[in-house]
Coordinates of C-alpha atoms in Angstrom, one line a residue:
X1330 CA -5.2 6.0 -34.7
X1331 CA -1.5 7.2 -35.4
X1332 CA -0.1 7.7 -31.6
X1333 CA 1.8 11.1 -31.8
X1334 CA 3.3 12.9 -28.4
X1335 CA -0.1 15.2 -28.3
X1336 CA -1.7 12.0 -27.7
X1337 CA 0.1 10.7 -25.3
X1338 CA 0.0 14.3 -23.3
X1339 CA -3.9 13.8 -23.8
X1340 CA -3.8 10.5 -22.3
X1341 CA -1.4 11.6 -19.7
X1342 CA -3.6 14.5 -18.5
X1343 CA -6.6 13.1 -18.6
X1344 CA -5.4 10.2 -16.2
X1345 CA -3.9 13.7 -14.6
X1346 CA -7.1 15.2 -13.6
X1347 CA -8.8 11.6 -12.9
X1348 CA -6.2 10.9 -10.2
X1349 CA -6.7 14.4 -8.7
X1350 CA -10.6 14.4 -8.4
X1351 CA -10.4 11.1 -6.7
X1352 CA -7.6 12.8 -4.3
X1353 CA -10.1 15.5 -3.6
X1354 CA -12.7 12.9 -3.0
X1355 CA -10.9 10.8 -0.5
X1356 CA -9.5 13.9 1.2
X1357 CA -12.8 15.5 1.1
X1358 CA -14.4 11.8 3.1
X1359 CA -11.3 11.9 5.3
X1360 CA -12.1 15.2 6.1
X1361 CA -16.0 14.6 6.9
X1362 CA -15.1 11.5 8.8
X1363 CA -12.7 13.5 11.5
X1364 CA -15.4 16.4 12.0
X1365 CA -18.3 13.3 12.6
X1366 CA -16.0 12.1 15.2
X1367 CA -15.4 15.4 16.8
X1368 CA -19.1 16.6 16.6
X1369 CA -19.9 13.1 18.9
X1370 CA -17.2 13.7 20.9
X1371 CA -18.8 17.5 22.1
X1372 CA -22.2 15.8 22.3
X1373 CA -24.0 17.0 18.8
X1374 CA -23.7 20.5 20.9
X1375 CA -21.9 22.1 17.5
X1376 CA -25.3 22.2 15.7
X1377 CA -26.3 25.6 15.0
X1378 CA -29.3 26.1 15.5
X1379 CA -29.9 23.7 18.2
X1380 CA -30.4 24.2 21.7

């Protein structure tokens, strides 16, 4: 395969989006990780639902 600048940008932006999903993801388990600790802290009392 003849490697031409619109391949490289191809390249470049798939390792683009790749690199942003997984940011998502770890913000996303950072995220779930600091509510978890707050909801024990309260006592599992932020439940809707629960009484």
């Amino acid at each position: 395969m003849f490697m031409d600048v619109v391949v490289f940008a191809g390249i470049a932006t798939v390792l683009l989006m790749i690199c942003f999903f997984v940011g998502v993801g770890l913000f996303i388990r950072k995220d779930q990780e600091r509510h978890d600790e707050k909801a024990k802290r309260k006592g599992d009392a932020s439940q809707v639902g629960l009484s």
